[in-house]
Short mmCIF file of C-alpha atoms in Angstrom, two decimals:
data_model
loop_
_atom_site.label_atom_id
_atom_site.label_comp_id
_atom_site.label_asym_id
_atom_site.label_seq_id
_atom_site.Cartn_x
_atom_site.Cartn_y
_atom_site.Cartn_z
CA MET A 1 90.68 130.73 95.16
CA SER A 2 93.13 131.20 92.33
CA ARG A 3 96.42 129.38 92.36
CA LYS A 4 98.32 132.67 92.39
CA LEU A 5 96.35 134.09 95.30
CA ARG A 6 96.80 130.90 97.25
CA TYR A 7 100.52 130.98 96.58
CA VAL A 8 100.75 134.56 97.79
CA LEU A 9 98.69 133.75 100.89
CA ILE A 10 100.88 130.81 101.73
CA LEU A 11 103.98 132.90 101.22
CA VAL A 12 102.62 135.64 103.49
CA ALA A 13 101.63 133.06 106.09
CA LEU A 14 105.06 131.49 105.93
CA ILE A 15 106.83 134.81 106.37
CA ALA A 16 104.55 135.63 109.30
CA LEU A 17 105.14 132.21 110.83
CA ALA A 18 108.85 132.47 110.34
CA GLY A 19 108.66 135.77 112.22
CA VAL A 20 106.70 134.18 115.06
CA GLY A 21 109.10 131.27 115.13
CA TYR A 22 112.08 133.61 115.21
CA LEU A 23 110.59 135.63 118.08
CA LEU A 24 109.88 132.44 120.01
CA PHE A 25 113.31 131.07 119.41
CA ASP A 26 114.90 134.40 120.33
CA ARG A 27 113.07 134.60 123.64
CA GLU A 28 113.22 131.07 124.84
CA PRO A 29 114.69 128.25 122.80
CA GLU A 30 112.01 125.57 122.49
CA PRO A 31 113.05 122.84 120.12
CA GLN A 32 109.68 121.13 119.68
CA PRO A 33 107.09 123.50 118.17
CA THR A 34 107.72 123.69 114.46
CA VAL A 35 106.21 125.05 111.31
CA ALA A 36 105.99 122.38 108.63
CA LYS A 37 107.09 122.98 105.06
CA PRO A 38 104.29 123.35 102.53
CA SER A 39 103.73 120.42 100.18
CA ARG A 40 101.48 119.75 97.19
CA ILE A 41 97.94 121.12 97.46
CA VAL A 42 95.09 119.53 95.48
CA ASP A 43 91.46 120.70 95.71
CA GLY A 44 92.39 122.85 98.69
CA LEU A 45 93.77 119.90 100.66
CA ASP A 46 97.35 119.39 101.76
CA MET A 47 98.33 116.15 100.02
CA ASP A 48 100.64 115.00 102.84
CA THR A 49 97.95 115.07 105.45
CA GLY A 50 94.48 115.77 104.08
CA LEU A 51 94.28 118.99 106.14
CA ILE A 52 92.40 121.91 104.60
CA ALA A 53 95.27 123.98 103.19
CA GLU A 54 94.04 127.33 104.39
CA GLY A 55 95.04 129.61 107.25
CA ASP A 56 97.66 128.33 109.65
CA TYR A 57 97.49 124.69 108.63
CA LEU A 58 101.28 124.47 108.59
CA LEU A 59 101.30 125.15 112.33
CA VAL A 60 98.93 122.23 112.86
CA LYS A 61 101.08 120.09 110.60
CA GLY A 62 104.21 121.04 112.50
CA ASN A 63 102.91 120.64 116.04
CA CYS A 64 99.99 118.23 116.13
CA LEU A 65 101.23 115.57 113.73
CA ALA A 66 104.46 114.90 115.58
CA CYS A 67 102.50 112.41 117.70
CA HIS A 68 99.31 111.46 115.90
CA SER A 69 97.85 111.22 112.42
CA ALA A 70 96.10 114.16 110.76
CA LYS A 71 93.03 111.95 110.64
CA LEU A 72 92.51 112.59 114.34
CA VAL A 73 92.06 116.26 113.40
CA THR A 74 90.13 115.88 110.15
CA GLN A 75 87.52 113.46 111.54
CA ASN A 76 86.74 115.63 114.58
CA ARG A 77 84.62 118.76 114.91
CA ALA A 78 84.62 121.20 117.82
CA THR A 79 84.30 124.82 118.85
CA ARG A 80 87.40 126.87 119.78
CA GLU A 81 86.75 125.96 123.44
CA GLY A 82 86.40 122.30 122.51
CA TRP A 83 89.69 122.25 120.61
CA LEU A 84 91.42 124.09 123.49
CA GLU A 85 90.11 121.44 125.88
CA MET A 86 91.60 118.71 123.66
CA ILE A 87 94.94 120.53 123.57
CA HIS A 88 94.93 120.84 127.36
CA TRP A 89 94.14 117.14 127.69
CA MET A 90 97.02 116.25 125.38
CA GLN A 91 99.32 118.52 127.39
CA GLU A 92 98.22 117.00 130.70
CA LYS A 93 98.11 113.36 129.67
CA GLN A 94 99.94 112.81 126.42
CA GLY A 95 103.12 114.89 126.60
CA LEU A 96 102.17 117.70 124.20
CA TRP A 97 104.41 120.72 124.67
CA ASP A 98 103.40 124.31 125.46
CA LEU A 99 102.32 125.77 122.12
CA GLY A 100 103.25 129.29 123.22
CA ALA A 101 102.32 132.02 120.76
CA GLN A 102 101.29 129.39 118.21
CA GLU A 103 98.33 128.23 120.32
CA GLY A 104 96.05 131.09 119.23
CA PRO A 105 96.59 130.67 115.48
CA ILE A 106 96.26 126.86 115.81
CA LEU A 107 92.93 127.25 117.64
CA ASP A 108 91.73 129.78 115.06
CA TYR A 109 92.52 127.34 112.27
CA LEU A 110 90.81 124.37 113.97
CA ALA A 111 87.72 126.32 115.05
CA THR A 112 87.33 127.77 111.54
CA TYR A 113 87.87 124.73 109.34
CA TYR A 114 86.78 121.94 111.71
CA ALA A 115 83.76 123.55 113.38
CA PRO A 116 80.74 121.56 114.57
CA GLU A 117 77.72 121.16 112.32
CA GLU A 118 74.17 121.01 113.65
CA SER A 119 72.87 117.50 113.12
CA GLY A 120 69.98 116.96 115.56
CA ARG A 121 69.12 113.68 117.24
CA ARG A 122 69.06 111.57 114.02
CA PRO A 123 70.17 113.22 110.78
CA PRO A 124 68.78 111.91 107.45
CA LEU A 125 70.78 109.06 105.89
CA GLU A 126 73.38 110.61 103.62
CA ASP A 127 75.63 109.58 100.74
CA ILE A 128 73.50 106.56 99.87
CA GLU A 129 75.03 104.63 96.97
CA TRP A 130 72.00 103.07 95.31
CA TYR A 131 72.46 99.67 93.68
CA ILE A 132 70.14 97.13 92.10
CA LEU A 133 69.70 94.28 94.57
CA ASP A 134 69.50 90.84 92.99
CA THR A 135 66.62 89.31 94.93
CA ILE A 136 66.67 85.95 93.11
CA ASP A 137 68.43 83.36 95.28
CA MET B 1 106.83 111.40 107.84
CA LEU B 2 103.38 110.23 106.82
CA GLY B 3 102.78 108.83 103.39
CA LEU B 4 106.38 107.72 103.02
CA ASP B 5 105.80 104.46 104.80
CA ASP B 6 104.97 101.77 102.24
CA ALA B 7 104.11 99.11 104.84
CA ASP B 8 100.55 97.79 104.85
CA PRO B 9 98.74 99.92 107.45
CA LEU B 10 96.30 97.09 108.13
CA PRO B 11 98.20 93.79 107.88
CA GLY B 12 95.87 90.80 107.74
CA LYS B 13 92.76 92.95 107.31
CA HIS B 14 90.10 93.15 104.59
CA PRO B 15 90.55 96.07 102.16
CA GLY B 16 86.93 97.08 102.75
CA LEU B 17 87.62 98.28 106.30
CA THR B 18 87.26 102.04 106.82
CA VAL B 19 90.45 103.54 108.24
CA LEU B 20 89.59 106.28 110.74
CA ASN B 21 93.13 106.93 111.87
CA ASP B 22 96.53 105.63 110.82
CA ARG B 23 98.56 106.69 113.88
CA PRO B 24 97.38 105.05 116.05
CA VAL B 25 95.74 102.54 113.68
CA ASN B 26 91.95 102.54 113.98
CA ALA B 27 89.62 100.96 111.45
CA GLU B 28 86.01 99.84 111.41
CA THR B 29 84.06 97.29 109.39
CA PRO B 30 81.12 98.50 107.28
CA PRO B 31 77.91 96.77 108.46
CA HIS B 32 77.39 94.79 105.22
CA LEU B 33 80.80 93.13 105.71
CA LEU B 34 79.75 91.90 109.16
CA ASN B 35 77.11 89.48 107.85
CA ASP B 36 78.95 86.28 108.90
CA SER B 37 77.57 84.67 112.05
CA VAL B 38 81.16 84.25 113.25
CA THR B 39 83.26 87.30 112.34
CA PRO B 40 86.35 86.34 110.27
CA ALA B 41 89.71 87.65 111.57
CA ALA B 42 90.17 89.90 108.54
CA LEU B 43 86.89 91.67 109.35
CA MET B 44 87.47 92.23 113.06
CA PHE B 45 87.68 95.99 113.72
CA VAL B 46 90.91 97.60 114.94
CA ARG B 47 91.00 100.04 117.83
CA ASN B 48 94.39 101.05 119.21
CA ASN B 49 95.38 103.73 121.70
CA GLY B 50 99.12 103.27 121.19
CA LEU B 51 101.49 101.87 118.59
CA VAL B 52 101.55 98.17 117.72
CA PRO B 53 104.60 96.51 119.35
CA ARG B 54 107.52 96.09 116.99
CA GLY B 55 109.19 92.80 116.18
CA LEU B 56 106.03 90.71 115.89
CA PRO B 57 104.99 88.97 112.65
CA GLU B 58 102.43 90.85 110.53
CA THR B 59 100.58 87.66 109.65
CA PRO B 60 101.33 85.23 112.48
CA THR B 61 101.11 81.49 111.85
CA THR B 62 102.37 80.22 115.19
CA TRP B 63 102.80 81.39 118.80
CA PRO B 64 105.93 82.52 120.66
CA ASP B 65 106.14 79.93 123.46
CA ASP B 66 108.38 82.18 125.53
CA TRP B 67 105.99 85.17 125.61
CA THR B 68 105.48 85.92 129.31
CA LEU B 69 102.51 87.02 131.38
CA ARG B 70 103.18 88.32 134.90
CA ILE B 71 100.48 88.28 137.57
CA THR B 72 101.19 91.11 139.99
CA GLY B 73 99.34 93.55 142.26
CA GLU B 74 98.43 94.12 145.90
CA ALA B 75 96.11 91.10 145.98
CA VAL B 76 98.68 88.40 145.08
CA PRO B 77 101.27 87.24 147.66
CA GLU B 78 104.09 87.61 145.14
CA PRO B 79 104.37 88.16 141.39
CA VAL B 80 104.08 84.98 139.32
CA THR B 81 105.19 84.62 135.70
CA PHE B 82 103.73 82.20 133.16
CA THR B 83 105.03 81.63 129.66
CA LEU B 84 102.47 81.29 126.89
CA ALA B 85 103.51 77.62 126.55
CA GLU B 86 102.82 77.11 130.28
CA LEU B 87 99.41 78.75 130.02
CA ARG B 88 98.46 76.44 127.18
CA ARG B 89 99.79 73.32 128.90
CA ARG B 90 98.79 73.89 132.48
CA PHE B 91 95.20 75.16 132.31
CA PRO B 92 92.02 73.83 130.70
CA THR B 93 91.37 75.48 127.33
CA HIS B 94 87.98 77.05 126.55
CA THR B 95 86.43 78.46 123.39
CA TYR B 96 83.58 80.98 123.36
CA GLN B 97 82.05 83.14 120.69
CA ILE B 98 82.16 86.60 122.27
CA THR B 99 81.04 89.99 120.94
CA LEU B 100 83.57 92.79 121.38
CA GLU B 101 82.36 96.31 120.79
CA CYS B 102 84.24 99.57 121.23
CA GLY B 103 82.66 101.79 123.91
CA GLY B 104 82.71 104.62 121.36
CA ASN B 105 81.02 102.69 118.54
CA GLY B 106 78.46 105.09 117.01
CA ARG B 107 80.22 108.21 118.34
CA LYS B 108 79.97 109.88 114.93
CA GLU B 109 76.29 110.73 115.43
CA PHE B 110 76.55 112.64 118.71
CA SER B 111 75.60 116.29 118.59
CA PRO B 112 77.32 118.45 119.79
CA PRO B 113 80.18 116.29 118.46
CA ALA B 114 82.17 114.20 120.91
CA LYS B 115 85.92 114.05 120.57
CA GLY B 116 87.81 110.96 119.55
CA ASN B 117 87.72 108.57 116.62
CA GLN B 118 84.44 109.20 114.82
CA TRP B 119 83.19 105.61 114.75
CA GLY B 120 80.19 104.77 112.58
CA ASN B 121 78.50 101.46 113.38
CA GLY B 122 81.28 99.00 112.65
CA ALA B 123 83.49 98.89 115.76
CA VAL B 124 82.01 95.54 116.66
CA GLY B 125 82.62 91.88 115.85
CA CYS B 126 81.91 88.44 117.24
CA PRO B 127 84.56 85.82 116.48
CA ARG B 128 85.38 82.65 118.44
CA TRP B 129 88.06 83.15 121.06
CA THR B 130 90.20 80.36 122.54
CA GLY B 131 92.24 80.59 125.70
CA VAL B 132 92.25 79.88 129.41
CA ARG B 133 89.94 81.28 132.04
CA LEU B 134 91.40 84.30 133.78
CA ARG B 135 89.93 82.85 136.98
CA ASP B 136 92.05 79.69 136.72
CA VAL B 137 95.23 81.72 136.26
CA LEU B 138 94.44 84.09 139.13
CA GLU B 139 93.77 81.10 141.39
CA ALA B 140 97.09 79.54 140.38
CA ALA B 141 98.75 82.84 141.35
CA LYS B 142 97.02 82.46 144.75
CA TYR B 143 95.19 85.78 144.54
CA ASP B 144 93.47 86.85 147.76
CA PRO B 145 89.67 87.02 147.24
CA ARG B 146 89.32 89.18 150.38
CA LYS B 147 91.64 91.82 148.96
CA ALA B 148 90.93 91.68 145.23
CA VAL B 149 88.74 94.53 143.90
CA TYR B 150 89.77 94.97 140.26
CA ILE B 151 92.18 93.60 137.69
CA GLY B 152 94.23 95.92 135.50
CA TYR B 153 96.22 94.91 132.43
CA TYR B 154 99.45 96.06 130.85
CA GLY B 155 100.46 95.29 127.27
CA LYS B 156 103.45 95.70 124.99
CA ASP B 157 101.99 98.48 122.85
CA THR B 158 103.90 101.77 123.10
CA HIS B 159 102.85 105.37 123.65
CA LEU B 160 102.33 107.56 120.58
CA SER B 161 104.85 110.11 121.81
CA GLY B 162 107.57 107.43 121.79
CA ASP B 163 108.13 108.02 125.52
CA PRO B 164 108.91 104.52 126.90
CA ASP B 165 107.78 105.61 130.38
CA LYS B 166 104.28 106.44 129.18
CA VAL B 167 101.62 103.71 129.10
CA PRO B 168 99.17 104.07 126.17
CA ILE B 169 96.32 102.25 127.90
CA SER B 170 95.94 100.13 131.04
CA ARG B 171 92.34 99.35 131.86
CA GLY B 172 90.54 96.43 133.46
CA VAL B 173 87.38 95.09 135.06
CA PRO B 174 85.93 94.51 138.56
CA ILE B 175 87.07 91.21 140.06
CA SER B 176 83.53 89.79 139.81
CA LYS B 177 83.69 90.23 136.02
CA ALA B 178 87.23 88.82 135.88
CA LEU B 179 86.03 85.60 137.54
CA GLU B 180 83.22 84.84 135.04
CA ASP B 181 83.44 81.64 132.97
CA GLU B 182 83.69 83.58 129.69
CA SER B 183 86.49 85.94 130.86
CA LEU B 184 89.47 84.65 128.91
CA ILE B 185 93.17 85.08 128.43
CA ALA B 186 93.04 84.27 124.72
CA TRP B 187 95.64 83.37 122.11
CA ALA B 188 93.42 82.30 119.23
CA LEU B 189 90.70 83.90 117.13
CA ASN B 190 88.68 81.43 115.05
CA ASP B 191 91.30 78.75 115.90
CA GLU B 192 94.21 80.76 114.44
CA PRO B 193 96.78 83.00 116.16
CA LEU B 194 95.27 86.39 116.99
CA PRO B 195 95.77 88.96 114.20
CA LEU B 196 98.68 91.27 115.03
CA LEU B 197 96.37 94.30 115.14
CA ASN B 198 94.00 92.51 117.53
CA GLY B 199 96.65 91.74 120.15
CA TYR B 200 98.85 88.85 118.96
CA PRO B 201 100.01 86.74 120.70
CA LEU B 202 97.95 87.15 123.89
CA ARG B 203 95.01 89.27 125.02
CA LEU B 204 92.12 89.49 127.43
CA VAL B 205 88.52 89.01 126.29
CA PHE B 206 85.59 90.23 128.39
CA GLY B 207 82.15 89.93 126.81
CA GLY B 208 79.61 92.69 127.38
CA TYR B 209 82.06 95.36 128.56
CA PRO B 210 83.66 98.08 126.41
CA ALA B 211 86.33 96.36 124.29
CA SER B 212 88.99 98.61 125.83
CA CYS B 213 88.77 96.41 128.95
CA SER B 214 90.11 93.49 126.88
CA GLY B 215 93.82 94.36 126.85
CA LYS B 216 95.96 93.39 123.85
CA TRP B 217 99.61 92.27 123.55
CA LEU B 218 99.07 91.20 127.15
CA SER B 219 102.17 91.05 129.39
CA GLU B 220 100.90 91.74 132.91
CA ILE B 221 97.73 91.48 134.95
CA ALA B 222 97.68 93.33 138.25
CA VAL B 223 95.18 92.08 140.84
CA ARG B 224 94.37 95.34 142.60
CA ASP B 225 93.02 96.04 146.08
CA ARG B 226 91.28 99.15 144.68
CA VAL B 227 89.63 100.24 141.45
CA HIS B 228 92.43 100.06 138.89
CA ASP B 229 93.93 103.51 138.28
CA GLY B 230 95.83 102.81 135.04
CA GLU B 231 95.90 104.97 131.93
CA LYS B 232 92.40 105.68 130.53
CA MET B 233 90.64 104.41 133.67
CA GLU B 234 90.31 107.88 135.15
CA GLY B 235 89.40 111.39 133.99
CA GLN B 236 86.80 111.26 131.21
CA SER B 237 88.04 108.20 129.31
CA TYR B 238 85.54 105.34 129.01
CA ARG B 239 83.32 107.15 131.50
CA VAL B 240 79.89 108.75 131.24
CA PRO B 241 78.24 111.32 133.50
CA CYS B 242 77.00 109.64 136.71
CA GLU B 243 73.82 111.73 136.33
CA PRO B 244 72.26 112.40 132.91
CA VAL B 245 73.30 115.76 131.45
CA ALA B 246 71.97 118.08 128.74
CA PRO B 247 73.83 117.84 125.40
CA GLY B 248 77.05 119.86 125.43
CA THR B 249 77.39 120.06 129.23
CA ALA B 250 80.93 120.24 130.64
CA VAL B 251 81.19 117.54 133.32
CA ASP B 252 83.84 117.46 136.06
CA ASP B 253 86.02 114.37 136.26
CA GLU B 254 84.66 113.45 139.69
CA ASP B 255 81.12 113.36 138.25
CA MET B 256 82.05 110.79 135.59
CA CYS B 257 81.46 107.07 136.21
CA ILE B 258 83.21 104.06 134.65
CA ILE B 259 81.25 102.27 131.91
CA LEU B 260 80.63 98.65 132.82
CA GLU B 261 77.98 96.69 130.88
CA MET B 262 77.26 97.80 127.33
CA PRO B 263 73.62 98.40 126.30
CA VAL B 264 71.43 96.31 123.98
CA LYS B 265 72.16 96.88 120.29
CA SER B 266 71.74 95.44 116.80
CA LEU B 267 73.06 95.88 113.30
CA ILE B 268 71.47 95.19 109.91
CA THR B 269 74.19 93.43 107.93
CA SER B 270 72.18 92.37 104.88
CA PRO B 271 71.40 93.90 102.49
CA ARG B 272 73.89 96.74 102.27
CA THR B 273 72.18 100.12 102.60
CA GLY B 274 71.02 101.60 99.27
CA ALA B 275 69.30 98.49 97.85
CA VAL B 276 66.97 99.13 94.90
CA ILE B 277 64.34 96.39 94.57
CA GLU B 278 61.34 95.67 92.40
CA GLN B 279 57.87 96.23 93.74
CA GLY B 280 56.18 93.06 94.96
CA VAL B 281 59.40 91.21 95.71
CA PRO B 282 59.96 90.54 99.44
CA LEU B 283 63.28 91.71 100.83
CA SER B 284 65.30 89.36 103.06
CA VAL B 285 66.82 91.38 105.89
CA GLY B 286 69.35 89.96 108.34
CA GLY B 287 71.73 91.01 111.04
CA HIS B 288 72.90 90.49 114.61
CA ALA B 289 71.73 91.63 118.03
CA TRP B 290 73.65 91.63 121.30
CA CYS B 291 73.68 93.06 124.81
CA GLY B 292 76.06 93.40 127.74
CA SER B 293 74.35 91.26 130.31
CA SER B 294 71.51 88.87 129.71
CA GLU B 295 70.18 87.93 126.26
CA VAL B 296 68.38 89.71 123.49
CA ALA B 297 64.79 88.58 123.95
CA ARG B 298 63.06 90.22 121.02
CA MET B 299 63.91 91.75 117.67
CA ASP B 300 61.64 94.01 115.61
CA TYR B 301 61.85 95.96 112.37
CA SER B 302 59.94 98.97 111.08
CA ILE B 303 59.56 100.36 107.56
CA ASP B 304 57.53 103.40 108.64
CA PHE B 305 59.97 105.16 110.99
CA GLY B 306 58.72 103.36 114.09
CA SER B 307 55.01 103.91 113.57
CA THR B 308 54.51 100.15 113.40
CA TRP B 309 56.89 97.29 114.25
CA SER B 310 57.01 93.68 113.07
CA ARG B 311 58.79 90.75 114.73
CA CYS B 312 62.01 89.31 113.29
CA ARG B 313 63.07 85.70 113.74
CA LEU B 314 65.78 85.65 116.42
CA GLN B 315 68.23 82.84 117.12
CA SER B 316 69.63 81.91 120.51
CA PRO B 317 73.26 82.87 121.14
CA ALA B 318 76.00 80.24 120.72
CA ASN B 319 76.84 81.05 124.36
CA ARG B 320 76.52 84.00 126.75
CA PHE B 321 77.95 87.22 125.22
CA ALA B 322 77.69 85.92 121.63
CA TRP B 323 75.59 87.99 119.26
CA GLN B 324 72.32 86.53 117.94
CA ARG B 325 71.32 86.27 114.32
CA PHE B 326 67.99 87.84 113.26
CA THR B 327 66.16 87.62 109.93
CA ALA B 328 62.94 88.93 108.42
CA GLU B 329 61.10 88.90 105.08
CA VAL B 330 60.03 92.48 104.49
CA THR B 331 57.32 93.55 102.05
CA PHE B 332 56.65 97.13 101.02
CA PRO B 333 53.14 98.52 100.36
CA GLN B 334 54.05 100.67 97.35
CA ALA B 335 56.97 102.07 95.40
CA GLY B 336 59.14 104.74 97.00
CA TYR B 337 61.87 105.50 99.52
CA TYR B 338 61.98 103.44 102.69
CA GLU B 339 64.22 102.96 105.66
CA VAL B 340 64.34 99.61 107.42
CA TRP B 341 64.94 100.22 111.12
CA ALA B 342 65.96 97.41 113.49
CA ARG B 343 65.30 97.39 117.23
CA ALA B 344 66.51 94.87 119.79
CA THR B 345 65.02 94.42 123.25
CA ASP B 346 66.90 92.62 126.03
CA ALA B 347 65.48 90.16 128.56
CA ASP B 348 64.96 93.01 131.04
CA GLY B 349 62.70 94.84 128.58
CA ARG B 350 65.23 97.52 127.62
CA ALA B 351 64.96 98.37 123.92
CA GLN B 352 67.20 100.39 121.63
CA PRO B 353 66.12 104.04 121.38
CA MET B 354 65.25 105.46 117.96
CA VAL B 355 66.93 108.79 118.76
CA LEU B 356 70.40 109.18 120.23
CA PRO B 357 70.57 108.08 123.85
CA GLY B 358 72.00 110.27 126.61
CA TRP B 359 74.64 112.69 125.38
CA ASN B 360 77.99 112.33 127.09
CA PRO B 361 81.22 114.31 126.62
CA ARG B 362 83.21 111.49 124.97
CA GLY B 363 80.40 110.03 122.90
CA TYR B 364 80.07 106.52 124.33
CA LEU B 365 77.19 104.04 124.36
CA ASN B 366 75.26 105.12 121.26
CA ASN B 367 72.89 102.19 120.88
CA ALA B 368 70.31 104.00 118.75
CA CYS B 369 68.53 101.77 116.21
CA HIS B 370 70.48 100.98 113.03
CA ARG B 371 68.73 101.63 109.71
CA ILE B 372 69.28 101.09 106.01
CA ALA B 373 67.87 102.87 102.97
CA VAL B 374 65.78 100.89 100.45
CA LYS B 375 64.17 102.09 97.24
CA VAL B 376 61.23 100.17 95.75
CA VAL B 377 60.76 100.79 92.01
#
């Protein structure tokens, strides 16, 4: 994706999010859910967090990372249902707030960019860094 | 917020550890760094559910004598408080080498994926722990053996949300486990103060059970007249389906059972995976094997994906719940790509599976054989 297109997309997303935020705030003031400010993006990753800087990642940044590190997101993989289950667990047990209208976009983001991959019962060994072993004691 | 904090995220730890999560701090040790028979403090993995208590030294050199441990619960006549100095003075001191392994070690491989920290193989270590027997302290608090069912711990770590009323984790073990000789209230790891990230100044150590039973920054032990119902004892945490389920099955909370003993397992710690060797030169392979109950009775390796197995040399453990060193001289029939697979078998004849064992929603108890890649040229 070109830098310009990405910029435009982010701008559009921000305006849309600002609208959602405004509507939420207008209806029922909820201080917690927030949209984070964009930061530097390198190779498609948000440099603050390591999140894939596509879609509604700023919603994830604003809501999910208030409590835990982004690494808890980026190292996990799940379907939309799986991510929803995790959100419900955090709401029941860990004090996460009601995500309101932001829940849908957050789930879309997570299910799109952090979806499960088929790996079977034992995947091949990957990312092997070969090195010459010195076998002389 | 993140990234602005210049403090060392892993004080006292080796730079080679793999950080899975920085809030809460979770880090594992790559297998080739676990080659020592006794795991050095800097290489002991870090698994936290909450935030490390503030106000403690990052690299402790001595102990706070006035740190207190309260013994409470339905099965003691009244709460009793001991200072750390009193614990050290009043009770006989014991040292054991004990393997601690996270219940979710190996979670990364489960398919469909299980939620939580995606541990590879390195959430395990086996240092020497020094402390007093939990049994001696419970007896001094006059616990009632007719009432006692479980012990549950509380520590000084704080909840991620910052809510002081929320407990990050409060688990424990059945009273029979609590009373074992090797069940310790420990203040030293390899004769030094515990590393801050591993529970300084005081923690529990239970060999053979998920490491989450061994509470850190220990401040209270409740002797319960029921199965302890603290944070992460119930629901799906540290539990597996009571009946085996097909991969991906949703399991109701009431059909999940608490994990007690950990299964037999082993790790190849030498050489590091990816070794390129010359044809005709034997390869020295080494590692450790452990299990949750008895002893590892037999250790085998395979270089043909389990078609044939050869015996490794296997040492006796330093004491119960210590891992056991294994070694083998491996020769390869021709040049090419090989994997060395290691398989431990316990005294009851239970061996590590080559494929993933029973899928469970949270991805616990993966004791599938470890393997390394070797290229013969």
